[in-house]
Amino acid sequence: MTDPEGATPLAAIRARIAQAAAIARRPASEITLVAVSKTRPAEAILPLIAEGQRVFGENRVQEADAKWPPLQEAHPDLQLHLIGQLQSNKAEEAVRRFDCIHSLDRRSLLSALARAMDKVGRQVPLFVQVNIGAEEQKGGCAIADLPALLTEARAAALPVIGLMCVPPAGIEPAPFFALLGKLADDHGLGERSMGMSEDFETAIMLGATHIRVGSALFGERF
Ligand SMILES: *Cc1c(COP(=O)(O)O)cnc(C)c1O
């Protein structure tokens, strides 16, 4: 894969996205790069905004509330995605702050989000996070519980647009990406949030529409 010399990290990631999309015979415009800015200060985020990046991901409501208001004020076209676990008592803050939530994973959160969207008067697109590797301590809805959760989300008129996963660490992610794609197909959902710094090209080959890239853009986290 090319890594154009002298390119910024963002330019290099864009080139790799374009290359993976071309191999997969998909338009690169189908793939949204979510720049995961959790733990990064505004000074690290501003250069990406200056380069034209508009979609950012945070994993905590409180951190986003502290960091993003001035950035959003200066750049009203920024989109903020919540990629981390959400507590039901933060649902309203999340619906006010975020433009997309990738971590709907249980019935109690579903009803909290439905109430919050009603109250705030704002429909925020949702991904259902699936515990794709059936890991004990990992967030996400069990595959067996997915049909019931989606039925309930539809009954509550929640705007579920797709599925999200974080495959088990340390093993080949491709089978898990393929499985998430199949589950999304089975349920008629078009969007797939999968792929991170280490594996986003594989995810693109397997149908990712949203890739969540942090350390490849910002450097390792400390
Ligand atoms: C931190 C995080 C990412 C980004 O991970 P990198 O390996 O730094 O690209 C993606 N998705 C979720 C859910 C995360 O918490």
GROMACS .gro file of C-alpha atoms and ligand atoms in nm:
model
  237
    1MET     CA    1   0.000   0.000   0.000
    2THR     CA    2   0.128   0.348  -0.079
    3ASP     CA    3   0.237   0.579   0.194
    4PRO     CA    4   0.316   0.896   0.003
    5GLU     CA    5   0.630   1.053   0.139
    6GLY     CA    6   0.588   1.386   0.308
    7ALA     CA    7   0.212   1.344   0.325
    8THR     CA    8   0.031   1.428   0.646
    9PRO     CA    9  -0.117   1.134   0.838
   10LEU     CA   10  -0.463   1.239   0.719
   11ALA     CA   11  -0.354   1.254   0.354
   12ALA     CA   12  -0.189   0.913   0.389
   13ILE     CA   13  -0.507   0.761   0.540
   14ARG     CA   14  -0.719   0.915   0.266
   15ALA     CA   15  -0.489   0.763   0.003
   16ARG     CA   16  -0.513   0.422   0.169
   17ILE     CA   17  -0.893   0.447   0.187
   18ALA     CA   18  -0.905   0.534  -0.183
   19GLN     CA   19  -0.677   0.243  -0.268
   20ALA     CA   20  -0.874  -0.011  -0.064
   21ALA     CA   21  -1.201   0.118  -0.210
   22ALA     CA   22  -1.063   0.089  -0.564
   23ILE     CA   23  -0.954  -0.271  -0.504
   24ALA     CA   24  -1.301  -0.348  -0.363
   25ARG     CA   25  -1.459  -0.170  -0.663
   26ARG     CA   26  -1.643   0.064  -0.432
   27PRO     CA   27  -1.665   0.444  -0.458
   28ALA     CA   28  -1.446   0.594  -0.185
   29SER     CA   29  -1.726   0.843  -0.121
   30GLU     CA   30  -1.922   0.554   0.032
   31ILE     CA   31  -1.673   0.540   0.320
   32THR     CA   32  -1.686   0.788   0.606
   33LEU     CA   33  -1.363   0.838   0.795
   34VAL     CA   34  -1.444   0.897   1.162
   35ALA     CA   35  -1.132   1.056   1.313
   36VAL     CA   36  -1.124   0.924   1.668
   37SER     CA   37  -1.007   1.218   1.880
   38LYS     CA   38  -1.066   1.074   2.228
   39THR     CA   39  -0.800   1.189   2.476
   40ARG     CA   40  -0.659   1.433   2.216
   41PRO     CA   41  -0.653   1.805   2.295
   42ALA     CA   42  -0.801   2.067   2.064
   43GLU     CA   43  -0.450   2.160   1.942
   44ALA     CA   44  -0.415   1.812   1.796
   45ILE     CA   45  -0.759   1.827   1.633
   46LEU     CA   46  -0.732   2.171   1.471
   47PRO     CA   47  -0.479   2.070   1.202
   48LEU     CA   48  -0.715   1.794   1.085
   49ILE     CA   49  -1.004   2.038   1.067
   50ALA     CA   50  -0.778   2.270   0.865
   51GLU     CA   51  -0.711   1.982   0.626
   52GLY     CA   52  -1.082   1.937   0.571
   53GLN     CA   53  -1.166   1.651   0.807
   54ARG     CA   54  -1.521   1.703   0.933
   55VAL     CA   55  -1.626   1.383   1.114
   56PHE     CA   56  -1.481   1.310   1.457
   57GLY     CA   57  -1.541   1.036   1.711
   58GLU     CA   58  -1.534   1.057   2.090
   59ASN     CA   59  -1.596   0.779   2.337
   60ARG     CA   60  -1.720   0.980   2.635
   61VAL     CA   61  -2.002   1.233   2.659
   62GLN     CA   62  -1.828   1.434   2.931
   63GLU     CA   63  -1.504   1.465   2.739
   64ALA     CA   64  -1.694   1.575   2.427
   65ASP     CA   65  -1.896   1.832   2.624
   66ALA     CA   66  -1.574   1.979   2.761
   67LYS     CA   67  -1.377   1.981   2.437
   68TRP     CA   68  -1.609   2.036   2.143
   69PRO     CA   69  -1.834   2.343   2.197
   70PRO     CA   70  -1.571   2.597   2.083
   71LEU     CA   71  -1.468   2.379   1.789
   72GLN     CA   72  -1.830   2.328   1.683
   73GLU     CA   73  -1.897   2.698   1.716
   74ALA     CA   74  -1.604   2.781   1.489
   75HIS     CA   75  -1.694   2.504   1.242
   76PRO     CA   76  -2.071   2.448   1.233
   77ASP     CA   77  -2.032   2.173   0.971
   78LEU     CA   78  -1.839   1.941   1.204
   79GLN     CA   79  -2.003   1.609   1.282
   80LEU     CA   80  -1.945   1.440   1.613
   81HIS     CA   81  -1.996   1.065   1.653
   82LEU     CA   82  -2.019   0.884   1.986
   83ILE     CA   83  -1.828   0.556   1.958
   84GLY     CA   84  -1.801   0.458   2.326
   85GLN     CA   85  -2.044   0.296   2.565
   86LEU     CA   86  -2.330   0.517   2.673
   87GLN     CA   87  -2.497   0.519   3.013
   88SER     CA   88  -2.873   0.563   3.002
   89ASN     CA   89  -2.855   0.866   3.231
   90LYS     CA   90  -2.634   1.041   2.971
   91ALA     CA   91  -2.871   0.973   2.681
   92GLU     CA   92  -3.011   1.325   2.669
   93GLU     CA   93  -2.668   1.490   2.676
   94ALA     CA   94  -2.556   1.250   2.404
   95VAL     CA   95  -2.856   1.333   2.184
   96ARG     CA   96  -2.783   1.704   2.221
   97ARG     CA   97  -2.409   1.678   2.158
   98PHE     CA   98  -2.367   1.404   1.897
   99ASP     CA   99  -2.473   1.368   1.534
  100CYS     CA  100  -2.451   0.989   1.535
  101ILE     CA  101  -2.428   0.723   1.808
  102HIS     CA  102  -2.247   0.394   1.734
  103SER     CA  103  -2.310   0.220   2.065
  104LEU     CA  104  -2.675   0.128   2.112
  105ASP     CA  105  -2.641  -0.214   2.275
  106ARG     CA  106  -2.933  -0.283   2.510
  107ARG     CA  107  -3.303  -0.233   2.569
  108SER     CA  108  -3.266   0.008   2.862
  109LEU     CA  109  -3.053   0.240   2.651
  110LEU     CA  110  -3.298   0.208   2.363
  111SER     CA  111  -3.584   0.345   2.572
  112ALA     CA  112  -3.361   0.616   2.720
  113LEU     CA  113  -3.259   0.728   2.370
  114ALA     CA  114  -3.617   0.723   2.245
  115ARG     CA  115  -3.724   0.946   2.536
  116ALA     CA  116  -3.423   1.176   2.487
  117MET     CA  117  -3.486   1.220   2.113
  118ASP     CA  118  -3.850   1.300   2.184
  119LYS     CA  119  -3.762   1.553   2.450
  120VAL     CA  120  -3.479   1.722   2.258
  121GLY     CA  121  -3.670   1.705   1.928
  122ARG     CA  122  -3.373   1.565   1.742
  123GLN     CA  123  -3.334   1.235   1.554
  124VAL     CA  124  -2.980   1.105   1.590
  125PRO     CA  125  -2.885   0.816   1.359
  126LEU     CA  126  -2.787   0.504   1.551
  127PHE     CA  127  -2.572   0.199   1.503
  128VAL     CA  128  -2.640  -0.111   1.709
  129GLN     CA  129  -2.310  -0.233   1.852
  130VAL     CA  130  -2.277  -0.609   1.825
  131ASN     CA  131  -2.050  -0.817   2.049
  132ILE     CA  132  -1.928  -0.990   1.737
  133GLY     CA  133  -1.671  -1.216   1.905
  134ALA     CA  134  -1.902  -1.312   2.194
  135GLU     CA  135  -1.643  -1.182   2.441
  136GLU     CA  136  -1.728  -1.178   2.813
  137GLN     CA  137  -1.630  -0.824   2.901
  138LYS     CA  138  -1.687  -0.655   2.569
  139GLY     CA  139  -1.969  -0.410   2.508
  140GLY     CA  140  -2.230  -0.478   2.247
  141CYS     CA  141  -2.547  -0.670   2.205
  142ALA     CA  142  -2.517  -1.049   2.182
  143ILE     CA  143  -2.583  -1.177   1.829
  144ALA     CA  144  -2.873  -1.382   1.963
  145ASP     CA  145  -3.036  -1.069   2.109
  146LEU     CA  146  -2.996  -0.858   1.795
  147PRO     CA  147  -3.330  -0.943   1.626
  148ALA     CA  148  -3.532  -0.851   1.936
  149LEU     CA  149  -3.337  -0.529   1.991
  150LEU     CA  150  -3.390  -0.423   1.628
  151THR     CA  151  -3.760  -0.507   1.642
  152GLU     CA  152  -3.794  -0.295   1.952
  153ALA     CA  153  -3.595  -0.010   1.797
  154ARG     CA  154  -3.825  -0.012   1.495
  155ALA     CA  155  -4.132  -0.018   1.718
  156ALA     CA  156  -3.995   0.290   1.895
  157ALA     CA  157  -3.929   0.453   1.553
  158LEU     CA  158  -3.560   0.494   1.637
  159PRO     CA  159  -3.339   0.576   1.337
  160VAL     CA  160  -3.116   0.267   1.337
  161ILE     CA  161  -2.900   0.288   1.024
  162GLY     CA  162  -2.652   0.005   1.073
  163LEU     CA  163  -2.437  -0.220   1.288
  164MET     CA  164  -2.105  -0.154   1.459
  165CYS     CA  165  -1.842  -0.390   1.597
  166VAL     CA  166  -1.500  -0.408   1.758
  167PRO     CA  167  -1.362  -0.755   1.682
  168PRO     CA  168  -1.155  -0.947   1.939
  169ALA     CA  169  -0.798  -0.820   1.971
  170GLY     CA  170  -0.503  -1.017   1.845
  171ILE     CA  171  -0.673  -1.238   1.588
  172GLU     CA  172  -0.761  -1.196   1.222
  173PRO     CA  173  -1.058  -0.954   1.210
  174ALA     CA  174  -1.183  -1.038   0.858
  175PRO     CA  175  -1.427  -1.317   0.959
  176PHE     CA  176  -1.583  -1.085   1.216
  177PHE     CA  177  -1.622  -0.803   0.963
  178ALA     CA  178  -1.781  -1.050   0.721
  179LEU     CA  179  -2.019  -1.170   0.991
  180LEU     CA  180  -2.121  -0.814   1.080
  181GLY     CA  181  -2.189  -0.751   0.712
  182LYS     CA  182  -2.406  -1.060   0.690
  183LEU     CA  183  -2.603  -0.961   1.001
  184ALA     CA  184  -2.656  -0.613   0.858
  185ASP     CA  185  -2.775  -0.765   0.528
  186ASP     CA  186  -3.010  -1.004   0.709
  187HIS     CA  187  -3.174  -0.709   0.882
  188GLY     CA  188  -3.180  -0.475   0.583
  189LEU     CA  189  -2.934  -0.228   0.736
  190GLY     CA  190  -2.706  -0.040   0.496
  191GLU     CA  191  -2.435   0.103   0.720
  192ARG     CA  192  -2.146  -0.084   0.883
  193SER     CA  193  -1.916   0.083   1.135
  194MET     CA  194  -1.608  -0.138   1.145
  195GLY     CA  195  -1.233  -0.111   1.104
  196MET     CA  196  -0.979   0.085   1.309
  197SER     CA  197  -0.616   0.194   1.256
  198GLU     CA  198  -0.484  -0.160   1.227
  199ASP     CA  199  -0.747  -0.309   1.000
  200PHE     CA  200  -0.952  -0.046   0.819
  201GLU     CA  201  -0.847  -0.159   0.472
  202THR     CA  202  -0.971  -0.511   0.545
  203ALA     CA  203  -1.294  -0.360   0.677
  204ILE     CA  204  -1.337  -0.155   0.358
  205MET     CA  205  -1.286  -0.467   0.147
  206LEU     CA  206  -1.564  -0.629   0.349
  207GLY     CA  207  -1.815  -0.346   0.318
  208ALA     CA  208  -1.740  -0.094   0.594
  209THR     CA  209  -1.919   0.237   0.544
  210HIS     CA  210  -1.773   0.402   0.856
  211ILE     CA  211  -1.417   0.339   0.970
  212ARG     CA  212  -1.302   0.465   1.310
  213VAL     CA  213  -0.937   0.565   1.300
  214GLY     CA  214  -0.751   0.713   1.597
  215SER     CA  215  -0.384   0.631   1.647
  216ALA     CA  216  -0.299   0.619   1.274
  217LEU     CA  217  -0.410   0.983   1.256
  218PHE     CA  218  -0.302   1.122   1.591
  219GLY     CA  219  -0.016   0.894   1.698
  220GLU     CA  220  -0.013   0.634   1.974
  221ARG     CA  221  -0.218   0.704   2.285
  222PHE     CA  222  -0.030   0.739   2.610
  223LIG     C1  223  -1.033   0.416   2.033
  223LIG     C2  224  -1.133   0.354   1.942
  223LIG     C3  225  -1.110   0.347   1.803
  223LIG     C4  226  -0.983   0.393   1.737
  223LIG     O1  227  -0.881   0.301   1.761
  223LIG     P1  228  -0.737   0.315   1.691
  223LIG     O2  229  -0.681   0.179   1.702
  223LIG     O3  230  -0.664   0.418   1.771
  223LIG     O4  231  -0.758   0.355   1.551
  223LIG     C5  232  -1.211   0.293   1.724
  223LIG     N1  233  -1.327   0.247   1.778
  223LIG     C6  234  -1.351   0.253   1.910
  223LIG     C7  235  -1.480   0.200   1.962
  223LIG     C8  236  -1.255   0.305   1.996
  223LIG     O5  237  -1.279   0.308   2.128
   0.00000   0.00000   0.00000
